[in-house]
Tab-separated table of C-alpha atoms in Angstrom:
chain	number	residue	atom	x	y	z
C	1	MET	CA	0.000	0.000	0.000
C	2	TRP	CA	1.189	3.522	-0.783
C	3	SER	CA	0.720	6.800	1.001
C	4	ALA	CA	-1.285	9.554	-0.669
C	5	ALA	CA	1.986	11.371	-1.420
C	6	THR	CA	3.484	8.347	-3.185
C	7	LEU	CA	0.313	7.755	-5.198
C	8	ARG	CA	0.312	11.408	-6.260
C	9	ARG	CA	3.965	11.100	-7.258
C	10	PHE	CA	3.142	8.048	-9.383
C	11	LEU	CA	0.322	9.816	-11.209
C	12	GLU	CA	2.424	12.909	-11.826
C	13	ALA	CA	5.353	10.834	-13.101
C	14	THR	CA	3.219	8.782	-15.503
C	15	ALA	CA	1.048	11.621	-16.826
C	16	ASP	CA	2.425	11.167	-20.358
C	17	ASP	CA	2.208	7.360	-20.391
C	18	GLU	CA	-0.117	5.584	-22.805
C	19	LEU	CA	-1.817	3.862	-19.862
C	20	PHE	CA	-2.082	6.963	-17.671
C	21	PRO	CA	-5.917	7.139	-17.970
C	22	LEU	CA	-6.091	3.545	-16.708
C	23	TRP	CA	-3.671	4.221	-13.837
C	24	PHE	CA	-5.697	7.288	-12.861
C	25	PHE	CA	-9.004	5.400	-13.009
C	26	LEU	CA	-7.692	2.543	-10.876
C	27	ALA	CA	-6.220	4.979	-8.353
C	28	THR	CA	-9.378	7.051	-7.905
C	29	THR	CA	-12.056	4.356	-8.022
C	30	GLY	CA	-10.598	1.332	-6.260
C	31	THR	CA	-11.821	-0.944	-9.047
C	32	ARG	CA	-10.116	-4.214	-9.883
C	33	ARG	CA	-7.849	-4.395	-12.928
C	34	GLY	CA	-10.224	-6.729	-14.781
C	35	GLU	CA	-13.192	-4.466	-14.031
C	36	ALA	CA	-11.421	-1.423	-15.438
C	37	LEU	CA	-10.241	-3.295	-18.538
C	38	GLY	CA	-13.788	-4.520	-19.169
C	39	LEU	CA	-15.400	-1.104	-18.763
C	40	ARG	CA	-17.358	0.032	-21.831
C	41	TRP	CA	-18.283	3.525	-22.929
C	42	ASN	CA	-21.884	2.342	-23.033
C	43	ASP	CA	-21.637	1.801	-19.270
C	44	THR	CA	-20.043	5.202	-18.736
C	45	ASP	CA	-21.903	8.482	-18.332
C	46	LEU	CA	-19.497	11.364	-17.918
C	47	ASP	CA	-22.328	13.899	-17.678
C	48	THR	CA	-23.741	12.264	-14.543
C	49	LYS	CA	-20.243	11.251	-13.398
C	50	LYS	CA	-21.063	7.547	-13.108
C	51	VAL	CA	-19.879	4.241	-14.483
C	52	LYS	CA	-21.458	0.803	-14.143
C	53	ILE	CA	-19.245	-2.173	-13.450
C	54	ILE	CA	-20.906	-4.937	-15.455
C	55	GLN	CA	-18.179	-6.564	-17.549
C	56	THR	CA	-14.716	-7.817	-16.645
C	57	VAL	CA	-11.713	-8.940	-18.642
C	58	MET	CA	-9.750	-11.992	-17.535
C	59	ALA	CA	-7.005	-14.134	-18.986
C	60	ILE	CA	-7.045	-17.925	-19.093
C	61	GLY	CA	-3.585	-18.914	-20.199
C	62	TRP	CA	-2.832	-16.150	-22.674
C	63	GLU	CA	-6.355	-16.008	-24.065
C	64	ILE	CA	-8.592	-13.089	-23.104
C	65	HIS	CA	-12.137	-13.768	-21.954
C	66	TYR	CA	-15.001	-11.468	-21.028
C	67	GLY	CA	-17.128	-12.156	-17.993
C	68	GLN	CA	-19.176	-10.553	-15.244
C	69	PRO	CA	-18.354	-9.789	-11.615
C	70	LYS	CA	-18.773	-12.920	-9.524
C	71	THR	CA	-21.339	-11.449	-7.120
C	72	ALA	CA	-24.339	-9.139	-7.303
C	73	ALA	CA	-22.403	-6.645	-5.187
C	74	GLY	CA	-19.644	-6.685	-7.784
C	75	ARG	CA	-22.084	-5.476	-10.444
C	76	ARG	CA	-22.344	-1.922	-9.210
C	77	PRO	CA	-22.448	1.764	-10.107
C	78	ILE	CA	-19.513	3.954	-9.135
C	79	VAL	CA	-19.635	7.736	-8.864
C	80	LEU	CA	-16.628	9.504	-10.342
C	81	ASP	CA	-14.867	12.586	-9.036
C	82	PRO	CA	-14.494	15.610	-11.363
C	83	GLY	CA	-10.788	14.940	-11.906
C	84	THR	CA	-11.426	11.416	-13.151
C	85	VAL	CA	-14.222	12.648	-15.409
C	86	GLU	CA	-11.843	15.166	-16.977
C	87	VAL	CA	-9.177	12.500	-17.514
C	88	LEU	CA	-11.738	10.249	-19.213
C	89	ARG	CA	-13.025	13.076	-21.413
C	90	THR	CA	-9.493	13.809	-22.612
C	91	HIS	CA	-8.866	10.098	-23.073
C	92	ARG	CA	-12.039	9.710	-25.132
C	93	LYS	CA	-11.020	12.554	-27.431
C	94	LYS	CA	-7.564	11.031	-28.008
C	95	MET	CA	-9.133	7.625	-28.678
C	96	LEU	CA	-11.368	9.060	-31.386
C	97	GLU	CA	-8.383	10.801	-33.006
C	98	GLN	CA	-6.351	7.600	-32.852
C	99	ARG	CA	-9.208	5.610	-34.329
C	100	LEU	CA	-9.174	7.838	-37.413
C	101	LEU	CA	-5.453	7.147	-37.845
C	102	VAL	CA	-5.943	3.371	-37.541
C	103	GLY	CA	-8.778	3.440	-40.039
C	104	PRO	CA	-10.379	0.155	-41.191
C	105	GLY	CA	-8.084	-1.834	-38.902
C	106	PHE	CA	-9.961	-0.633	-35.860
C	107	VAL	CA	-12.398	-3.170	-34.388
C	108	GLU	CA	-15.158	-1.614	-32.277
C	109	ARG	CA	-15.488	-3.272	-28.878
C	110	ASP	CA	-16.655	-0.148	-27.013
C	111	LEU	CA	-13.876	-0.553	-24.431
C	112	VAL	CA	-12.833	2.514	-22.451
C	113	PHE	CA	-9.278	1.228	-22.096
C	114	CYS	CA	-8.033	-0.592	-25.190
C	115	GLN	CA	-5.173	-0.856	-27.638
C	116	PRO	CA	-5.005	1.515	-30.652
C	117	ASP	CA	-6.819	-1.040	-32.856
C	118	GLY	CA	-9.617	-1.495	-30.307
C	119	ALA	CA	-8.356	-4.815	-28.956
C	120	PRO	CA	-8.503	-5.333	-25.189
C	121	TYR	CA	-5.357	-5.032	-23.134
C	122	HIS	CA	-4.113	-8.321	-21.763
C	123	PRO	CA	-4.169	-8.122	-17.937
C	124	GLU	CA	-0.633	-9.504	-17.698
C	125	ARG	CA	0.734	-6.883	-20.101
C	126	VAL	CA	-0.926	-4.191	-18.017
C	127	TYR	CA	0.741	-5.637	-14.923
C	128	GLN	CA	4.115	-5.636	-16.658
C	129	ALA	CA	3.645	-2.040	-17.832
C	130	PHE	CA	2.791	-1.005	-14.284
C	131	LYS	CA	5.939	-2.642	-12.927
C	132	ARG	CA	8.084	-0.985	-15.607
C	133	ALA	CA	6.630	2.406	-14.699
C	134	LEU	CA	7.502	1.919	-11.032
C	135	LYS	CA	11.058	0.956	-11.875
C	136	LYS	CA	11.467	3.781	-14.385
C	137	HIS	CA	10.381	6.441	-11.904
C	138	GLY	CA	12.033	4.959	-8.822
C	139	LEU	CA	8.778	4.313	-6.980
C	140	PRO	CA	8.281	1.792	-4.158
C	141	ASP	CA	7.322	-1.664	-5.368
C	142	LEU	CA	3.603	-2.397	-5.323
C	143	PRO	CA	1.394	-5.061	-6.920
C	144	ILE	CA	-1.103	-3.438	-9.265
C	145	HIS	CA	-3.866	-4.639	-6.917
C	146	GLY	CA	-2.171	-2.383	-4.364
C	147	LEU	CA	-3.778	0.625	-6.049
C	148	ARG	CA	-7.144	-0.785	-4.924
C	149	HIS	CA	-5.882	-1.347	-1.388
C	150	THR	CA	-4.397	2.145	-1.332
C	151	TRP	CA	-7.708	3.696	-2.383
C	152	ALA	CA	-9.639	1.789	0.283
C	153	THR	CA	-7.212	2.684	3.047
C	154	LEU	CA	-7.064	6.365	2.076
C	155	ALA	CA	-10.875	6.468	1.912
C	156	LEU	CA	-11.210	5.078	5.424
C	157	GLU	CA	-8.515	7.435	6.705
C	158	ALA	CA	-10.464	10.320	5.149
C	159	GLY	CA	-13.526	9.327	7.186
C	160	VAL	CA	-15.565	7.760	4.382
C	161	HIS	CA	-18.163	5.444	5.940
C	162	PRO	CA	-17.063	1.787	5.711
C	163	LYS	CA	-20.374	0.851	4.063
C	164	VAL	CA	-19.712	3.307	1.241
C	165	VAL	CA	-16.169	1.993	0.847
C	166	SER	CA	-17.514	-1.566	0.799
C	167	GLU	CA	-20.090	-0.769	-1.869
C	168	ARG	CA	-17.561	1.000	-4.100
C	169	LEU	CA	-15.157	-1.913	-3.795
C	170	GLY	CA	-17.907	-4.371	-4.678
C	171	HIS	CA	-17.584	-6.411	-1.491
C	172	SER	CA	-20.580	-8.614	-0.754
C	173	LYS	CA	-20.486	-7.750	2.956
C	174	ILE	CA	-19.222	-4.768	4.919
C	175	ALA	CA	-17.521	-7.241	7.261
C	176	ILE	CA	-15.119	-8.140	4.437
C	177	THR	CA	-14.065	-4.520	4.117
C	178	LEU	CA	-13.642	-4.058	7.848
C	179	ASP	CA	-11.662	-7.286	8.225
C	180	MET	CA	-9.339	-6.319	5.380
C	181	TYR	CA	-8.687	-2.697	6.228
C	182	SER	CA	-9.490	-1.783	9.828
C	183	GLN	CA	-6.116	-3.014	11.061
C	184	SER	CA	-4.296	-1.026	8.390
C	185	VAL	CA	-5.826	2.239	9.584
C	186	PRO	CA	-4.824	2.511	13.259
C	187	SER	CA	-5.869	6.163	13.291
C	188	MET	CA	-9.487	4.967	13.104
C	189	HIS	CA	-9.077	3.231	16.437
C	190	GLU	CA	-7.368	6.257	17.966
C	191	GLU	CA	-10.112	8.569	16.745
C	192	ALA	CA	-12.784	6.225	18.052
C	193	ALA	CA	-11.150	6.088	21.466
C	194	SER	CA	-10.811	9.863	21.651
C	195	ALA	CA	-14.325	10.537	20.383
C	196	VAL	CA	-16.036	8.210	22.841
C	197	ALA	CA	-13.840	9.397	25.701
C	198	ALA	CA	-14.767	12.988	24.910
C	199	ILE	CA	-18.462	12.079	25.097
C	200	ILE	CA	-17.991	10.286	28.411
C	201	ILE	CA	-15.887	13.039	29.949
C	202	GLY	CA	-18.281	15.670	28.666
C	203	ALA	CA	-21.215	13.777	30.198
C	204	GLU	CA	-19.427	13.595	33.548
C	205	GLN	CA	-18.687	17.312	33.512
C	206	ARG	CA	-22.357	18.113	32.890
């Protein structure tokens, strides 16, 4: 897991990378790699700042397959922040320009994040590109799934209700979220202790 400062450094360092829109989306939504790679423009509404996680991309051997999230909770809407919306708008414009350059070789799959000819990115190649970016910019090692863990931890540290975090992550139960992340955010325990103590002390003083 990274700190907010390290994550910001990563996004600033990779701003000119081909996969920057994907890195940014993963960092600000907490989605899984396969969910982001399966995202379609038809499931994206930049005007209302929402996307729907309905399709995923997975690899069996080296062959790419499309599927759906394993649980009902995994099939979910996610609200986007203005910064992510702007990144996706810019990305969409560049995709349309690139499509004109590719011409008849482009195959329409409606994917938000795809190769210049419209083909899906292979999850393993995305992982390798992520690792190369970390090495190139001298950033601390992190599995690509760590972007999801970083988002969840930063959200809880920022005071976002665990139920909201759980729903955005697509966990089937809030208990899963709490079990995974409560121990990684010790400040939550400190704040809880101080808050309850303040109520008790205040009650005694009255």
